[in-house]
Every structure is written in structure tokens, then in C-alpha cells.
mmCIF file of C-alpha atoms in Angstrom:
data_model
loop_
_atom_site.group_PDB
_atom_site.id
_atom_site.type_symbol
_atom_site.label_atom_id
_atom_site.label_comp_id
_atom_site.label_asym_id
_atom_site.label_seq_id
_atom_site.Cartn_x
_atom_site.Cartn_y
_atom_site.Cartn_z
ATOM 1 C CA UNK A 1 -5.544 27.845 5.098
ATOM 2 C CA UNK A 2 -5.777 23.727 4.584
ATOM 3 C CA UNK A 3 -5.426 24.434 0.862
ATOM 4 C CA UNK A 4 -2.402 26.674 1.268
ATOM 5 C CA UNK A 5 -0.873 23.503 3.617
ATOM 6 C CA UNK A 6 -1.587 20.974 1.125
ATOM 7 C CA UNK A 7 0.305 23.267 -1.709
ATOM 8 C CA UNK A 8 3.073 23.533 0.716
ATOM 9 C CA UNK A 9 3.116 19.455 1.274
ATOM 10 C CA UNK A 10 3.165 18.519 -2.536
ATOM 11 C CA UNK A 11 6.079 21.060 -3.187
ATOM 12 C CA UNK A 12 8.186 19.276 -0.340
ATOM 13 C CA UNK A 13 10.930 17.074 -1.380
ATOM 14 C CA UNK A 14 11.760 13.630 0.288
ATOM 15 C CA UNK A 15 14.828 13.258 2.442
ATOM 16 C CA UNK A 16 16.780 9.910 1.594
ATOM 17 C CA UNK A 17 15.573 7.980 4.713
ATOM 18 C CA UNK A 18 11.781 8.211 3.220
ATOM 19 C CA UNK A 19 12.919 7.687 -0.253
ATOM 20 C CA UNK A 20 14.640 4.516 0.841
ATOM 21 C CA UNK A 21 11.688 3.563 3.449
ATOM 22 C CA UNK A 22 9.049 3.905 0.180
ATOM 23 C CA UNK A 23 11.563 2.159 -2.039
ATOM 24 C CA UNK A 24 11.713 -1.059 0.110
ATOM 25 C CA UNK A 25 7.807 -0.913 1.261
ATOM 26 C CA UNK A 26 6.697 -0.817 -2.260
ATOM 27 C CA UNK A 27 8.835 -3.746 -3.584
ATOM 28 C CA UNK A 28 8.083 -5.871 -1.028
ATOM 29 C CA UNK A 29 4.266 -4.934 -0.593
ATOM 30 C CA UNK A 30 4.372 -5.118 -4.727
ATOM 31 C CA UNK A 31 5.606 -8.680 -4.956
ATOM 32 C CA UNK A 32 3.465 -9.856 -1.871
ATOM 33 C CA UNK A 33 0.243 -8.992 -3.714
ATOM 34 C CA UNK A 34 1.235 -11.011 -6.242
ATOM 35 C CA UNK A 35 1.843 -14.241 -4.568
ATOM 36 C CA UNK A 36 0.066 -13.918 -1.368
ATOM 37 C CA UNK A 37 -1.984 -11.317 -2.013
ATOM 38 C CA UNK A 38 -5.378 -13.343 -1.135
ATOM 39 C CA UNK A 39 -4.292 -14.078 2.300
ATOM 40 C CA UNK A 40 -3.463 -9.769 2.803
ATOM 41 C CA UNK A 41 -0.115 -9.889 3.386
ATOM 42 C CA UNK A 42 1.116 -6.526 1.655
ATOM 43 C CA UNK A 43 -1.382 -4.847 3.854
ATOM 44 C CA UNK A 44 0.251 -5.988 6.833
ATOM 45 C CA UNK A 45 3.536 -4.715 5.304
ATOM 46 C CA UNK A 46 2.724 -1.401 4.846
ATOM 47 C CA UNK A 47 1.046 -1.370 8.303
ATOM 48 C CA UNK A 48 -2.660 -1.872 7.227
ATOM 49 C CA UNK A 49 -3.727 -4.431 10.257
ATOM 50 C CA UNK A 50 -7.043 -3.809 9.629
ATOM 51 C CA UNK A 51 -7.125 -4.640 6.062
ATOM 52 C CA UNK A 52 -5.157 -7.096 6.168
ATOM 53 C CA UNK A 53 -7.552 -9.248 8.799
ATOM 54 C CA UNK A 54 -10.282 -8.265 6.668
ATOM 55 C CA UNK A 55 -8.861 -9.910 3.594
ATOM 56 C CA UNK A 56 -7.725 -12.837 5.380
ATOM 57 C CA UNK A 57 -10.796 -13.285 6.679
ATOM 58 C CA UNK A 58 -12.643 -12.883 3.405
ATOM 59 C CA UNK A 59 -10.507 -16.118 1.658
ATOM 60 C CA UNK A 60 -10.959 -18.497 4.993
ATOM 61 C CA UNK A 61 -14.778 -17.814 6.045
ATOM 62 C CA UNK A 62 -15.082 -18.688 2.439
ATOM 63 C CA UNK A 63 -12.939 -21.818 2.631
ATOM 64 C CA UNK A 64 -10.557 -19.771 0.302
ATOM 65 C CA UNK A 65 -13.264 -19.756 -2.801
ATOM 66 C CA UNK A 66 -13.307 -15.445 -1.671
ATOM 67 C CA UNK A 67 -9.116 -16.090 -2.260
ATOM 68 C CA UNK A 68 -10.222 -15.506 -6.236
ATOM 69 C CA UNK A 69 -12.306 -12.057 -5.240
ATOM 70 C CA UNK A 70 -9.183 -10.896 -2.951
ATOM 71 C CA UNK A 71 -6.265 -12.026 -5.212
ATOM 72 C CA UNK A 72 -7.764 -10.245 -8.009
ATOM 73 C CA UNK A 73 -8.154 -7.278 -6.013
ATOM 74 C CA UNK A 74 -4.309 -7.415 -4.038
ATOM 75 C CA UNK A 75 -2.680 -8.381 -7.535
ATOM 76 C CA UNK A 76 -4.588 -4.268 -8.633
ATOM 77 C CA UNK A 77 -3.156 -3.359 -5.977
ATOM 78 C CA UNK A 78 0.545 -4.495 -6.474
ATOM 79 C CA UNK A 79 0.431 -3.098 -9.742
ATOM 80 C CA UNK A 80 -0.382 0.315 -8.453
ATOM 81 C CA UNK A 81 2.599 -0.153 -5.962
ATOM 82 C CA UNK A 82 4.869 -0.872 -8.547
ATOM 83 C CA UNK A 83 3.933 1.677 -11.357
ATOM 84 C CA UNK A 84 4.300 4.874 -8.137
ATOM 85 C CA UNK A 85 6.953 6.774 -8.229
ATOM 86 C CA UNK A 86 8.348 6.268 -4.852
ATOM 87 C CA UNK A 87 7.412 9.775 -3.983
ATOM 88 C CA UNK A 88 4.120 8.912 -4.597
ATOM 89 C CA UNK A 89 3.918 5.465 -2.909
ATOM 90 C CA UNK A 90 5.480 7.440 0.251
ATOM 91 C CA UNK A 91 2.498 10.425 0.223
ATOM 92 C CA UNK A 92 -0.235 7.732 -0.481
ATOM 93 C CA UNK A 93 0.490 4.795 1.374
ATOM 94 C CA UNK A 94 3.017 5.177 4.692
ATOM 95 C CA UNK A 95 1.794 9.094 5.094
ATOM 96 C CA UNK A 96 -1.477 9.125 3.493
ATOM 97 C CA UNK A 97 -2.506 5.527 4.825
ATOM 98 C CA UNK A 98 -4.389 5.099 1.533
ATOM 99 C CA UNK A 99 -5.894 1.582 2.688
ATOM 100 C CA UNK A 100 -7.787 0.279 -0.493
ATOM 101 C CA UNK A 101 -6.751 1.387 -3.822
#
């Protein structure tokens, strides 16, 4: 029956207001990964408190030398942001709560 649900979900279409909400989330997490993406800001954008204290956390208990380990990782990350179609970005990330990767 979960398989028959998940069918169901992928087939759904996006009303506007989630379109728009995925639109906005994914620019703004996008570009924050690539400027401040060692400090974990795009997590806290899309809601991700956890990950985002853990990255922050990584880059100042290592006096910012981890900042090269989590930059590399957030500026991944923005690319994948950016390259979703916002349908995508909206199942994965605000509904899925995809939290790495």
C-alpha cells in the first residue's frame, strides 16, 4: 500500500504557493552555499537547525581550518539546489527534509 502512496505522490502536481515557496528557498539556499556556505547558513534557510549547528561547529572548533572541508561540501550542495527543478527541490528538501546531499 506505501508503494501505491508514493506513485500517487510523484504524479501530484504543485499548487503555485509551493512552486513559489521552492523557487525562493532554492535561490537563496543556492547562493548562501556559495558564499557562506562554511558557516551553514543555507541549512538554516531551508529549516535544517541541526545541520546547520553541526557545520558551524565543524569550521569554529577547528578555528575555521574545517571552513575548507564544509565549504567544499555546502558549495555541492548549492549546486544541487540550483540544477533541481523546483518540483524537485520542493519533494527533496522542504517535504522530504533531505538534510545532506
Amino acid at each position: 500500500m506505501e508503494e501505491k502512496n508514493q506513485v500517487n505522490n510523484i504524479g501530484n502536481k504543485l499548487s503555485e504557493d509551493q512552486l513559489k515557496i521552492a523557487r525562493e528557498k532554492k535561490l537563496l539556499a543556492g547562493i548562501f552555499a556559495f558564499f557562506f556556505g562554511g558557516f551553514g547558513v543555507h541549512k538554516f534557510i531551508l529549516g535544517y537547525n541541526k545541520e546547520g549547528f553541526i557545520t558551524l561547529a565543524i569550521t569554529i572548533c577547528t578555528c575555521f581550518l574545517g571552513a575548507s572541508i564544509t565549504g567544499t561540501i555546502a558549495l555541492i550542495e548549492g549546486v544541487l539546489y540550483l540544477t533541481k527543478s523546483d518540483e524537485d527541490f520542493y519533494n527533496t528538501y522542504i517535504k522530504g527534509h533531505k538534510g545532506w546531499f
